[in-house]
Tab-separated table of C-alpha atoms in Angstrom:
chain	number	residue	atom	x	y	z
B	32	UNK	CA	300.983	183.093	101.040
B	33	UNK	CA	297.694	183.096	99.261
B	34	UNK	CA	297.207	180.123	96.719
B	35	UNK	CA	294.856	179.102	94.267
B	36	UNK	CA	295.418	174.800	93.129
B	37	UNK	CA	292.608	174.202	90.311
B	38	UNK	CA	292.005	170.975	89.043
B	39	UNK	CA	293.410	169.043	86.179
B	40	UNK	CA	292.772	169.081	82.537
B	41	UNK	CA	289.898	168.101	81.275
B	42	UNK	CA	288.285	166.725	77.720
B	43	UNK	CA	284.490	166.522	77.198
B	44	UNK	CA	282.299	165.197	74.123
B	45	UNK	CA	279.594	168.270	73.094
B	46	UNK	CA	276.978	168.581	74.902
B	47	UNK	CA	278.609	166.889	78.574
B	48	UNK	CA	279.089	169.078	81.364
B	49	UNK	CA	282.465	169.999	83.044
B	50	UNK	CA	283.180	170.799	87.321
B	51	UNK	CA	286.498	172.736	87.683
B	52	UNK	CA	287.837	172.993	91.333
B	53	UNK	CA	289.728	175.816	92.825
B	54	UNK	CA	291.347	174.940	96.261
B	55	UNK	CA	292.281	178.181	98.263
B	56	UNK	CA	294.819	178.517	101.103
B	57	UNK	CA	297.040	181.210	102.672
B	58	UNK	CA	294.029	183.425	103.933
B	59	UNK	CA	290.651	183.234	105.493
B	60	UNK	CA	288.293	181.482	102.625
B	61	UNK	CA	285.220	182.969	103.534
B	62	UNK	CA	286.401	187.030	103.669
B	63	UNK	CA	286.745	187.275	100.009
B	64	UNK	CA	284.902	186.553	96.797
B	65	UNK	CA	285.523	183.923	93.792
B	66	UNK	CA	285.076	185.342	90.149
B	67	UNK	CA	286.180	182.507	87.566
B	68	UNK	CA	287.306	184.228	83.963
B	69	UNK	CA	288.265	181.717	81.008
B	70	UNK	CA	290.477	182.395	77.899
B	71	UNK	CA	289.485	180.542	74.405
B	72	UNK	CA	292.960	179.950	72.860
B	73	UNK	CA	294.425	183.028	71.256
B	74	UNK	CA	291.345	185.312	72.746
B	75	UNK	CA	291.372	187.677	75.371
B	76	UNK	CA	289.967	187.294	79.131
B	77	UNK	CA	285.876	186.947	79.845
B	78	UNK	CA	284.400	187.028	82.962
B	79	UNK	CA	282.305	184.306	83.783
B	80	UNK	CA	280.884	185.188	87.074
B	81	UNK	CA	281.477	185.710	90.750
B	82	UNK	CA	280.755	183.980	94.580
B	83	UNK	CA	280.840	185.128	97.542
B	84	UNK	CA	282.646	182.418	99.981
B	85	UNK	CA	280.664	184.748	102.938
B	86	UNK	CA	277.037	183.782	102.128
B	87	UNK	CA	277.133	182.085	98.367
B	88	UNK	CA	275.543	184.992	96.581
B	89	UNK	CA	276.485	184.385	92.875
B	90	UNK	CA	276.303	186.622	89.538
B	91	UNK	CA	276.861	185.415	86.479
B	92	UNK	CA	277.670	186.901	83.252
B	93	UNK	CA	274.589	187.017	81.041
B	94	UNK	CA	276.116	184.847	78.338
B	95	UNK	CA	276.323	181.908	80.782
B	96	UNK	CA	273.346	182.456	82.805
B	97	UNK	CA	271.200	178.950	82.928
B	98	UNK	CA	273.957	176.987	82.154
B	99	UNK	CA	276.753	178.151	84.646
B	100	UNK	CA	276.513	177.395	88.510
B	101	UNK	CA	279.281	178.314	90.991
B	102	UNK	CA	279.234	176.884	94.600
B	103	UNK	CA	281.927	177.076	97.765
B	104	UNK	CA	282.546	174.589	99.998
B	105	UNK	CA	283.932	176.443	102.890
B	106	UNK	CA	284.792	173.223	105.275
B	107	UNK	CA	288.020	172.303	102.124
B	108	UNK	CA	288.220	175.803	101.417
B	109	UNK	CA	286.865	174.766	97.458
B	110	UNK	CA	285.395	176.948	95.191
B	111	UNK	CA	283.535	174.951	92.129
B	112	UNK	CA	282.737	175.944	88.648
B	113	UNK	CA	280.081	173.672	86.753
B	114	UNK	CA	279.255	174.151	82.905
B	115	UNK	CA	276.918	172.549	81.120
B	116	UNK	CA	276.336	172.066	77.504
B	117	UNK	CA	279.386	172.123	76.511
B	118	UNK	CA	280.219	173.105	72.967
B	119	UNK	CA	283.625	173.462	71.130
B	120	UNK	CA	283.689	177.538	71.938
B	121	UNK	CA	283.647	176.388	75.227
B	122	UNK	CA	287.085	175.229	74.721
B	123	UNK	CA	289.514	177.459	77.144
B	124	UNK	CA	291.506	177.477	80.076
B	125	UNK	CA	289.382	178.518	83.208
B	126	UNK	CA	291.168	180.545	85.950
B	127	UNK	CA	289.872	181.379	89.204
B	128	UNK	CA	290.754	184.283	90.881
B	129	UNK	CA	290.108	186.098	94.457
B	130	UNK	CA	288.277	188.835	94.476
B	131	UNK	CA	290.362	191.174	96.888
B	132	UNK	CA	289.724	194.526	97.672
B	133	UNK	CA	289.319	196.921	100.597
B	134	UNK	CA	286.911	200.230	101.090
B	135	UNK	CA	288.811	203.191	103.004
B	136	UNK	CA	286.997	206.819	103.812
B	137	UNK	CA	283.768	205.389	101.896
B	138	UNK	CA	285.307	204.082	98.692
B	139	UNK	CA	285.464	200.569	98.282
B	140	UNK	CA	288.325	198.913	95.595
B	141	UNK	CA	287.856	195.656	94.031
B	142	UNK	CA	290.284	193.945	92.121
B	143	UNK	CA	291.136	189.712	91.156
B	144	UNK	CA	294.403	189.743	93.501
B	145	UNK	CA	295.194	186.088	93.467
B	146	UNK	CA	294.447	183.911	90.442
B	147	UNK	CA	294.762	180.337	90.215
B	148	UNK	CA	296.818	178.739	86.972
B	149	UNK	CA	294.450	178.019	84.698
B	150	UNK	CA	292.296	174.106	83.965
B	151	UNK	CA	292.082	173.332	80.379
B	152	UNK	CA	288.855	172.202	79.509
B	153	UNK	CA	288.869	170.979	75.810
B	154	UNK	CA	285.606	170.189	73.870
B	155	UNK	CA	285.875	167.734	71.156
B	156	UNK	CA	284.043	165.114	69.787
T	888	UNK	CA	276.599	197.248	79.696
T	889	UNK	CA	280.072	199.255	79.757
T	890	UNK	CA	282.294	198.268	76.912
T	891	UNK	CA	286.326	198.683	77.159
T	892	UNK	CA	288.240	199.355	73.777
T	893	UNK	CA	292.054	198.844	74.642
T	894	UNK	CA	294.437	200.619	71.824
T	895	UNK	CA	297.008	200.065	70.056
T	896	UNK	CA	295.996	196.215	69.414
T	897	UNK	CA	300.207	195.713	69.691
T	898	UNK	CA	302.865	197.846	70.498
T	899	UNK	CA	306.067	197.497	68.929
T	900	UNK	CA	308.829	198.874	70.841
T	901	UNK	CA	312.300	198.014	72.132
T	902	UNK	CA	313.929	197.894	75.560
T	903	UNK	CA	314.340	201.180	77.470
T	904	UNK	CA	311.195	202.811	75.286
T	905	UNK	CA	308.410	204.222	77.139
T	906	UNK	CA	304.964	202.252	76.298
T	907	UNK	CA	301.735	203.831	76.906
T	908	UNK	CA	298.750	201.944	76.435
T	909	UNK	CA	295.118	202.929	76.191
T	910	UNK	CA	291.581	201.866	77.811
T	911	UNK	CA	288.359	203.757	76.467
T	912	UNK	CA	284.949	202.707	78.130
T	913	UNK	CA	281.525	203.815	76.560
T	914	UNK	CA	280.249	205.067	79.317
T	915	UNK	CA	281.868	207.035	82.396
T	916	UNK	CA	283.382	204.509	84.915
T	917	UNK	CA	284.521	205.494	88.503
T	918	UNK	CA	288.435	205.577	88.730
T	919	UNK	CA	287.786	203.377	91.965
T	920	UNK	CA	286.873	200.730	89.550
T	921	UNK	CA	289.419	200.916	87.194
T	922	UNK	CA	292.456	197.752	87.137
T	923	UNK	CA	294.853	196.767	84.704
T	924	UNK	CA	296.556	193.082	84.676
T	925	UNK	CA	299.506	191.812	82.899
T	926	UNK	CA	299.730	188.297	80.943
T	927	UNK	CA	303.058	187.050	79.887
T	928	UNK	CA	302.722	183.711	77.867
T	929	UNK	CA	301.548	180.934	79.314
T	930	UNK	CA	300.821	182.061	83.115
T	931	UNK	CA	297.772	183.566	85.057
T	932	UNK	CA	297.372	187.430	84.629
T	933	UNK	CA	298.396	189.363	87.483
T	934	UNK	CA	297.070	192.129	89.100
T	935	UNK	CA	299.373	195.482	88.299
T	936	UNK	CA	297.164	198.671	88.809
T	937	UNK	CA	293.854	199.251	90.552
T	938	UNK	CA	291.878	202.178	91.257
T	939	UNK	CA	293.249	203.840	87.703
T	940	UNK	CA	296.684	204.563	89.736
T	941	UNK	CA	297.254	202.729	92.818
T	942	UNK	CA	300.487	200.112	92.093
T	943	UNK	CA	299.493	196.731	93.361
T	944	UNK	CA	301.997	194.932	96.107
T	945	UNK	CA	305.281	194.330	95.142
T	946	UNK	CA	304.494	196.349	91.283
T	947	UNK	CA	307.452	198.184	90.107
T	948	UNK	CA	307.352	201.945	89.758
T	949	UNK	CA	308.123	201.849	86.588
T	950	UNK	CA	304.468	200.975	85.626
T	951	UNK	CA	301.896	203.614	86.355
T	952	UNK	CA	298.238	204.381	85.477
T	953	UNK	CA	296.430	207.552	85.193
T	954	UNK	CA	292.806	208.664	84.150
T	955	UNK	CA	289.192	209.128	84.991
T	956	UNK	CA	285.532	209.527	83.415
T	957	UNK	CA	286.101	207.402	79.848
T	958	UNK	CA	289.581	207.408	79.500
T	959	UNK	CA	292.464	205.438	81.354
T	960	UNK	CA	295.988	205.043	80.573
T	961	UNK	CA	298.611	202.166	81.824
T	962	UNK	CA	302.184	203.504	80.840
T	963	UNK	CA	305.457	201.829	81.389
T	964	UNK	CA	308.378	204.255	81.785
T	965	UNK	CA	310.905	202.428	80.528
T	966	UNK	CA	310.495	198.494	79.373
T	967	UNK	CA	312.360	195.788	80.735
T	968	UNK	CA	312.370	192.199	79.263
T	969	UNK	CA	310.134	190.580	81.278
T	970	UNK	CA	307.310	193.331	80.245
T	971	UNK	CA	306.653	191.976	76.829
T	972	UNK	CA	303.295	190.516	77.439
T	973	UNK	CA	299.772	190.755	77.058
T	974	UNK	CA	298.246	193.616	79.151
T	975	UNK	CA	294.183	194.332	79.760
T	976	UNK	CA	292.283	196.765	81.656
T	977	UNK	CA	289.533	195.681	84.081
T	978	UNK	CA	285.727	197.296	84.773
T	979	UNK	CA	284.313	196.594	88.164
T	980	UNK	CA	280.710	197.336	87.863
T	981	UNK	CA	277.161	196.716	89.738
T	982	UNK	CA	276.032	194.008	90.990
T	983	UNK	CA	278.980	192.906	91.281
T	984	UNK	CA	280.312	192.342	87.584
T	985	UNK	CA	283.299	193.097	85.918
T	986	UNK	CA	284.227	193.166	82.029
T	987	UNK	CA	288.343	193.232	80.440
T	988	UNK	CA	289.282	195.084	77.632
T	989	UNK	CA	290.646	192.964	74.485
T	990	UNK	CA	293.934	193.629	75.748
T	991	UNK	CA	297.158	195.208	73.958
T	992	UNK	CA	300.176	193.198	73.271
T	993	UNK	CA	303.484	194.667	73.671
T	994	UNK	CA	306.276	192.759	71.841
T	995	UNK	CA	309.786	193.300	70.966
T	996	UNK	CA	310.585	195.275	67.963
């Protein structure tokens, strides 16, 4: 079955950076997508941005753009999510999720299918 | 930029009621494009709806989504325990993007 293992918790001072893993297994890595979506405490779900495991074309949510990079690693099957200057609204618990999806008599669906649990990454100085 | 308003912010209902929840976008968004998740507490959401109606695998039929253009609707016919949660609707847009609604808590009256 598909799965999703992030990495651990993490704590950072302000202004550090932060790398969240997302280990997939279960289905061919490089046929789907990676969108990561994080969830301040009490908040509701943003979208961060999205990969393609195919050919690494990224796009990321304006908010985040010049300080959010997303890579795959396709020989472990890894997705990464690195963000840098880290402030205490960056405090949340990052999920990855595949983006799954299928296209039949010319219209396409896309959906998050599989999500990972969640990395807390908690900003605090 | 499309902006989704979910309504009620909570739902209050019991057991066995019917809960209907609501989605509004500000601008017209293909029904293809349309997905609604579920959050109980403390887990991952999880993929219930997509394509405004189309139950994803192993969904119950008791939940059911309807709608097109600017408005979209996720109802549950009748709830069962494990269906108080957090639910949010989904916007798959260009290039790719996508954007959630603020979601709608159902709880237990």
């Amino acid at each position: 079955q598909v799965q999703l293992v992030q990495s651990g918790p993490e704590v950072k001072k302000p202004g550090a950076s932060v790398r969240v893993s997302c280990k997939a297994s279960g289905y061919t890595f490089t046929n789907f997508g990676i969108a990561w979506v994080r969830q301040a405490p009490g908040q509701g779900l943003e979208w961060m941005g999205w990969i393609s495991a195919h050919n690494g074309d990224t796009n990321y949510a304006r908010r985040f753009q010049g300080r959010v990079s997303m890579t795959t690693d396709s020989s472990t099957n890894t997705a990464y999510l690195e963000l840098t200057s880290l402030q205490s609204d960056d405090t949340a618990v990052y999920y990855c999720a595949r983006r799954g999806g299928y296209c039949i008599s010319g219209v396409c669906y896309r959906y998050f299918d599989n999500w990972g649990r969640g990395t807390l990454v908690t900003v605090s100085s | 930029e499309i902006v989704l308003t979910q309504s009620p912010g909570t739902l209050s209902l019991s057991p066995g009621d019917r809960a209907t929840l609501s989605c509004r976008a500000s601008h017209i968004v293909s029904s293809t494009h349309l997905a609604w998740y579920q959050q109980r507490v403390g887990q991952a959401p999880r993929l219930l709806i997509y394509g405004a109606s189309r139950r994803a695998t192993g969904i119950p039929d008791r939940f059911s989504g309807s709608g097109s253009g600017t408005d979209f609707t996720l109802t549950i016919s009748r709830l069962e325990p494990e269906d108080f949660a957090v639910y949010y609707c989904q916007q798959y847009g260009n290039s790719p993007s996508w954007a959630f609604g603020q979601g709608t808590k159902v709880e237990i009256k």
